Short mmCIF file of C-alpha atoms (C1' of nucleotides) in Angstrom, two decimals:
data_model
loop_
_atom_site.label_atom_id
_atom_site.label_comp_id
_atom_site.label_asym_id
_atom_site.label_seq_id
_atom_site.Cartn_x
_atom_site.Cartn_y
_atom_site.Cartn_z
CA MET A 15 0.00 0.00 0.00
CA LYS A 16 2.75 2.41 1.06
CA SER A 17 4.61 3.68 -1.97
CA THR A 18 7.83 5.58 -2.49
CA THR A 19 7.70 9.18 -1.42
CA PHE A 20 9.23 12.04 -3.38
CA GLU A 21 10.18 15.56 -2.45
CA LEU A 22 7.00 17.55 -2.08
CA ASP A 23 8.26 20.01 -4.68
CA LYS A 24 8.65 17.27 -7.25
CA VAL A 25 5.18 15.91 -6.61
CA ALA A 26 3.75 19.41 -6.88
CA GLN A 27 5.58 19.93 -10.16
CA VAL A 28 4.10 16.76 -11.66
CA LEU A 29 0.62 17.62 -10.43
CA LYS A 30 0.88 21.12 -11.84
CA LEU A 31 1.94 19.74 -15.21
CA LEU A 32 -0.85 17.18 -15.27
CA GLY A 33 -3.29 19.71 -13.87
CA ASP A 34 -3.66 21.02 -17.39
CA LYS A 35 -6.44 19.26 -19.32
CA THR A 36 -4.50 19.14 -22.54
CA ARG A 37 -1.39 17.65 -20.96
CA LEU A 38 -3.36 15.18 -18.87
CA THR A 39 -5.15 14.00 -22.00
CA MET A 40 -1.84 13.69 -23.83
CA VAL A 41 -0.32 11.53 -21.15
CA ALA A 42 -3.50 9.44 -20.93
CA ILE A 43 -3.34 8.87 -24.69
CA LEU A 44 0.35 7.98 -24.51
CA ASN A 45 -0.55 5.45 -21.86
CA HIS A 46 -2.08 3.44 -24.72
CA ARG A 47 0.76 3.86 -27.20
CA GLU A 48 3.39 6.27 -28.45
CA CYS A 49 2.26 9.08 -30.73
CA CYS A 50 3.85 11.64 -32.98
CA VAL A 51 2.93 15.30 -32.99
CA CYS A 52 0.81 15.09 -36.13
CA GLU A 53 -1.48 12.61 -34.39
CA PHE A 54 -2.14 14.97 -31.51
CA LEU A 55 -3.17 17.54 -34.08
CA GLU A 56 -6.19 15.33 -34.82
CA VAL A 57 -7.20 15.26 -31.17
CA PHE A 58 -6.86 18.87 -30.06
CA THR A 59 -8.33 22.00 -31.61
CA MET A 60 -5.15 23.87 -31.04
CA SER A 61 -2.22 25.08 -33.11
CA GLN A 62 0.77 22.81 -33.76
CA PRO A 63 3.16 25.03 -31.78
CA SER A 64 0.88 24.85 -28.75
CA ILE A 65 0.89 21.09 -28.90
CA SER A 66 4.67 20.98 -29.28
CA GLN A 67 5.06 23.28 -26.30
CA HIS A 68 2.93 21.08 -24.08
CA LEU A 69 4.91 18.02 -25.12
CA ARG A 70 8.15 19.85 -24.45
CA LYS A 71 7.11 20.69 -20.91
CA LEU A 72 6.28 17.08 -20.22
CA LYS A 73 9.57 15.99 -21.75
CA ASP A 74 11.57 18.61 -19.82
CA ALA A 75 10.08 17.27 -16.60
CA GLY A 76 11.32 13.83 -17.58
CA LEU A 77 7.85 12.38 -17.96
CA LEU A 78 8.08 11.72 -21.68
CA ASN A 79 10.63 10.28 -24.08
CA GLU A 80 11.18 11.95 -27.41
CA GLU A 81 12.50 10.05 -30.39
CA LYS A 82 13.03 11.34 -33.85
CA ARG A 83 12.43 8.84 -36.64
CA GLY A 84 12.61 10.30 -40.12
CA GLN A 85 10.69 13.53 -40.21
CA TRP A 86 8.48 12.48 -37.33
CA VAL A 87 9.05 12.92 -33.63
CA TYR A 88 7.52 10.24 -31.45
CA TYR A 89 6.60 10.82 -27.85
CA SER A 90 6.08 8.09 -25.30
CA ILE A 91 5.77 7.82 -21.54
CA ASN A 92 9.16 7.56 -19.87
CA THR A 93 8.70 4.49 -17.75
CA GLU A 94 12.26 4.95 -16.48
CA SER A 95 11.40 8.23 -14.75
CA GLU A 96 11.55 8.03 -10.99
CA LEU A 97 8.15 9.71 -11.04
CA TYR A 98 6.61 7.16 -13.38
CA GLU A 99 5.07 5.33 -10.45
CA LEU A 100 3.12 8.46 -9.58
CA VAL A 101 2.06 9.15 -13.15
CA GLU A 102 0.93 5.58 -13.71
CA ASP A 103 -1.07 5.71 -10.51
CA LEU A 104 -2.75 8.99 -11.45
CA LEU A 105 -3.75 7.68 -14.83
CA GLN A 106 -5.87 5.03 -13.15
CA TYR A 107 -8.33 7.74 -12.25
CA VAL A 108 -8.68 9.05 -15.79
CA PRO A 109 -11.04 7.33 -18.23
CA ASP A 110 -9.22 5.52 -21.00
CA GLN A 111 -8.75 7.54 -24.15
CA VAL A 112 -9.68 5.02 -26.83
CA GLU A 113 -12.13 7.59 -28.10
CA GLN A 114 -9.23 9.87 -28.96
CA LEU A 115 -7.29 7.05 -30.57
CA ASN A 116 -10.31 6.44 -32.75
CA LYS A 117 -10.22 10.05 -33.86
CA ILE A 118 -6.63 9.54 -34.90
CA ASP A 119 -7.41 6.31 -36.71
CA ALA A 120 -10.42 7.87 -38.43
CA SER A 121 -8.13 10.52 -39.87
CA LYS A 122 -5.62 9.67 -42.52
CA VAL A 123 -2.52 10.58 -40.51
CA ASN A 124 -1.53 7.03 -39.73
CA ALA A 125 -1.16 6.28 -43.43
CA ARG A 126 1.70 8.74 -43.44
CA CYS A 127 3.56 8.39 -40.17
CA ASN A 128 2.57 4.80 -39.41
CA CYS A 129 2.22 5.65 -35.76
CA MET B 14 -5.70 -2.30 -8.49
CA LYS B 15 -8.20 -0.63 -10.82
CA SER B 16 -9.84 2.30 -9.08
CA THR B 17 -12.84 4.45 -9.84
CA THR B 18 -12.37 6.80 -12.76
CA PHE B 19 -13.54 10.41 -12.77
CA GLU B 20 -14.15 12.87 -15.54
CA LEU B 21 -10.78 13.97 -16.87
CA ASP B 22 -11.74 17.58 -16.15
CA LYS B 23 -12.31 16.81 -12.50
CA VAL B 24 -9.03 14.99 -12.13
CA ALA B 25 -7.24 17.87 -13.83
CA GLN B 26 -8.90 20.33 -11.47
CA VAL B 27 -7.71 18.42 -8.41
CA LEU B 28 -4.20 18.08 -9.80
CA LYS B 29 -4.06 21.77 -10.60
CA LEU B 30 -5.15 22.65 -7.08
CA LEU B 31 -2.64 20.29 -5.50
CA GLY B 32 0.01 21.33 -8.00
CA ASP B 33 0.62 24.35 -5.81
CA LYS B 34 3.28 23.72 -3.16
CA THR B 35 1.43 25.61 -0.47
CA ARG B 36 -1.86 23.82 -1.04
CA LEU B 37 -0.23 20.43 -1.34
CA THR B 38 1.54 21.01 1.97
CA MET B 39 -1.73 22.12 3.58
CA VAL B 40 -3.54 18.99 2.52
CA ALA B 41 -0.60 16.84 3.59
CA ILE B 42 -0.69 18.48 7.03
CA LEU B 43 -4.45 18.02 7.27
CA ASN B 44 -3.89 14.38 6.50
CA HIS B 45 -2.48 14.17 10.05
CA ARG B 46 -5.20 16.18 11.78
CA GLU B 47 -7.54 19.12 11.38
CA CYS B 48 -6.06 22.59 11.74
CA CYS B 49 -7.29 26.12 12.12
CA VAL B 50 -6.01 29.05 10.10
CA CYS B 51 -3.83 30.41 12.88
CA GLU B 52 -1.85 27.18 12.90
CA PHE B 53 -1.06 27.44 9.23
CA LEU B 54 0.31 30.88 9.95
CA GLU B 55 3.10 29.17 11.89
CA VAL B 56 3.98 26.97 8.94
CA PHE B 57 3.98 29.35 6.00
CA THR B 58 5.82 32.63 5.57
CA MET B 59 2.81 34.17 3.97
CA SER B 60 0.09 36.61 4.93
CA GLN B 61 -3.07 35.41 6.62
CA PRO B 62 -5.30 36.40 3.69
CA SER B 63 -3.14 34.35 1.33
CA ILE B 64 -3.53 31.33 3.55
CA SER B 65 -7.27 31.84 3.80
CA GLN B 66 -7.53 32.10 0.04
CA HIS B 67 -5.72 28.82 -0.51
CA LEU B 68 -7.96 27.10 2.01
CA ARG B 69 -11.00 28.56 0.33
CA LYS B 70 -10.01 27.15 -3.04
CA LEU B 71 -9.57 23.72 -1.55
CA LYS B 72 -12.89 24.01 0.20
CA ASP B 73 -14.68 25.28 -2.90
CA ALA B 74 -13.45 22.23 -4.78
CA GLY B 75 -14.99 20.07 -2.08
CA LEU B 76 -11.67 18.73 -0.86
CA LEU B 77 -11.87 20.30 2.59
CA ASN B 78 -14.46 20.72 5.30
CA GLU B 79 -14.74 24.01 7.08
CA GLU B 80 -16.15 24.23 10.58
CA LYS B 81 -16.44 27.29 12.72
CA ARG B 82 -16.02 26.74 16.45
CA GLY B 83 -15.92 29.89 18.50
CA GLN B 84 -13.72 32.41 16.85
CA TRP B 85 -11.70 29.72 15.10
CA VAL B 86 -12.34 28.07 11.78
CA TYR B 87 -11.16 24.49 11.52
CA TYR B 88 -10.28 22.86 8.24
CA SER B 89 -10.11 19.14 7.66
CA ILE B 90 -9.94 16.79 4.72
CA ASN B 91 -13.39 15.99 3.38
CA THR B 92 -13.33 12.22 3.34
CA GLU B 93 -16.86 12.27 1.92
CA SER B 94 -15.74 13.88 -1.30
CA GLU B 95 -16.03 11.62 -4.31
CA LEU B 96 -12.48 12.68 -5.09
CA TYR B 97 -11.11 11.75 -1.68
CA GLU B 98 -9.86 8.44 -3.03
CA LEU B 99 -7.64 10.33 -5.46
CA VAL B 100 -6.41 12.79 -2.86
CA GLU B 101 -5.62 10.05 -0.37
CA ASP B 102 -3.72 8.17 -3.01
CA LEU B 103 -1.69 11.22 -4.03
CA LEU B 104 -0.71 11.93 -0.46
CA GLN B 105 1.06 8.59 -0.29
CA TYR B 106 3.76 10.07 -2.48
CA VAL B 107 4.33 13.10 -0.28
CA PRO B 108 6.61 12.83 2.76
CA ASP B 109 4.71 13.05 6.03
CA GLN B 110 4.52 16.53 7.49
CA VAL B 111 5.29 15.85 11.16
CA GLU B 112 8.03 18.44 10.83
CA GLN B 113 5.39 21.08 10.18
CA LEU B 114 3.23 19.87 13.02
CA ASN B 115 6.25 20.27 15.28
CA LYS B 116 6.56 23.87 14.18
CA ILE B 117 2.97 24.40 15.22
CA ASP B 118 3.46 22.68 18.55
CA ALA B 119 6.66 24.61 19.19
CA SER B 120 4.71 27.82 18.83
CA LYS B 121 2.19 28.90 21.42
CA VAL B 122 -0.85 28.83 19.13
CA ASN B 123 -2.24 25.59 20.46
CA ALA B 124 -2.53 27.08 23.92
CA ARG B 125 -5.13 29.39 22.46
CA CYS B 126 -7.11 27.43 19.90
CA ASN B 127 -6.47 23.94 21.30
CA CYS B 128 -6.14 22.56 17.82
"C1'" DG C 24 18.38 21.10 -55.70
"C1'" DG C 25 13.76 22.95 -54.94
"C1'" DA C 26 9.24 21.98 -53.06
"C1'" DT C 27 6.69 19.91 -49.47
"C1'" DA C 28 5.95 18.13 -44.89
"C1'" DA C 29 6.79 17.70 -39.82
"C1'" DT C 30 8.33 19.85 -36.00
"C1'" DA C 31 10.53 23.45 -33.09
"C1'" DT C 32 11.55 28.06 -31.67
"C1'" DA C 33 10.69 33.03 -31.07
"C1'" DA C 34 8.05 36.72 -29.87
"C1'" DG C 35 3.81 38.76 -28.55
"C1'" DT C 36 -0.78 38.92 -25.99
"C1'" DG C 37 -4.55 38.18 -22.80
"C1'" DA C 38 -6.19 35.64 -18.97
"C1'" DA C 39 -5.37 33.33 -14.77
"C1'" DT C 40 -3.10 33.19 -10.49
"C1'" DA C 41 -0.68 34.04 -6.18
"C1'" DG C 42 0.72 37.23 -3.52
"C1'" DC C 43 0.04 41.76 -1.04
"C1'" DT C 44 -2.37 45.65 1.92
"C1'" DA C 45 -6.45 47.50 3.69
"C1'" DT C 46 -10.74 46.68 5.56
"C1'" DA C 47 -14.87 44.17 7.06
"C1'" DT C 48 -17.02 40.72 10.00
"C1'" DA C 49 -17.59 37.97 13.87
"C1'" DT C 50 -16.38 36.28 18.42
"C1'" DT C 51 -14.46 36.57 22.91
"C1'" DT C 52 -12.76 39.00 26.83
"C1'" DA C 53 -12.01 42.74 30.04
"C1'" DT D 26 -19.61 48.14 25.55
"C1'" DA D 27 -14.80 48.71 24.02
"C1'" DA D 28 -10.69 46.28 22.86
"C1'" DA D 29 -8.54 42.35 21.14
"C1'" DT D 30 -8.41 38.24 18.36
"C1'" DA D 31 -9.44 35.21 14.32
"C1'" DT D 32 -10.83 35.00 9.87
"C1'" DA D 33 -12.75 36.59 5.38
"C1'" DT D 34 -13.34 39.72 1.60
"C1'" DA D 35 -12.04 43.42 -1.67
"C1'" DG D 36 -9.11 45.42 -4.61
"C1'" DC D 37 -4.51 45.86 -6.61
"C1'" DT D 38 -0.19 44.14 -8.86
"C1'" DA D 39 3.32 41.24 -10.75
"C1'" DT D 40 4.17 36.95 -12.63
"C1'" DT D 41 3.03 32.83 -14.88
"C1'" DC D 42 0.93 30.54 -18.45
"C1'" DA D 43 -1.52 28.99 -22.53
"C1'" DC D 44 -2.33 30.40 -26.63
"C1'" DT D 45 -1.46 32.72 -31.11
"C1'" DT D 46 1.24 33.93 -35.64
"C1'" DA D 47 5.52 34.09 -37.97
"C1'" DT D 48 9.70 31.96 -38.89
"C1'" DA D 49 13.49 28.53 -38.55
"C1'" DT D 50 15.03 23.82 -38.93
"C1'" DT D 51 15.22 19.32 -40.60
"C1'" DA D 52 13.95 15.48 -43.50
"C1'" DT D 53 11.82 13.50 -47.59
"C1'" DC D 54 10.37 13.37 -52.36
"C1'" DC D 55 10.28 14.66 -57.28
#
DNA sequence: GGATAATATAAGTGAATAGCTATATATTTA
DNA sequence: TAAATATATAGCTATTCACTTATATTATCC
C-alpha cells in the first residue's frame, strides 16, 4: 500500500503539469501507445506550436521520451522516470482515451507516419 | 488495483489545485489532523489572507471541510468527497509533514485554539 | 536542388493566479 | 460596551501561463 515518497516540490511539479487538461489528456493517450505530434493535431483544436510546447514541458520534466524517426518525432511515456510510479497511478483515475485514438485512426494521418 | 475513474476535467482540477506547493503542503498536514487558520500561519511565511484564500479554493473544490467553532475556523480533509480516493492516493507520495506539526506545537498557538 | 511536410523556436498577448495591503465581519474577553 | 483576536473579503499588482502567428530547422520526395 505504502509507496515511495518524493520531495513535495517534485510531486507538486508533476501535479501542476498534469493539472492542465490538454497535458493530462496527452499523457493518458500515450498510456495506450506512443504518438507523434501530427497525431495529436487530430485530437486537439489547437495550433501545432501549442501542442509541441505542451509536449516539451512534459519531456523537460522527464515524464516523456522523445524520439526522432525520419521527419516524425515520437513521444512516449518515460517508464524509467523516478516519477513514473506516480504518473501511472494517477492515470488510473482518468477514463481511457480510446475515443481519442479512434479520432486519430479515423483521420488519414496514420497512413503517413505509421504511428 | 483498478480504481474508480472520474471525468478527466475533475481529475485535472484536483491536480491543478494540489500542483501548488502551499496547497499540497496544507492537505498533507491536514492528513495528520484538522487545523485552524492560525496554525497554518506558523507553517507558511505568507500573509493570513493568502492562507485563507488557498484554504478557500480547496474548500470550494470540495476537498476540505470548514467548521467554525468559537472564533476559530477548523479545516479538515473531506473524506466524503467523491475525489477523496484520489487525494488520499496522491498523499502517499508526499513525505509526512510531522516536521510542520512540530513547528505548530513549538509555537504557542495551540494554547489558544487547542487545535 | 527545390518543393513539401513535420516539428521546433521566437516573440507577442490576454487571462489566470498568487501574492500583497487594507478593511470588514464575527467572536471573545475585560 | 470597548478592545482584542481570528478569519474573510475586496481590490490591486506582478508573474506565470496557454495560446497565437511568424519563422526557422530538418527530412523526404520529385
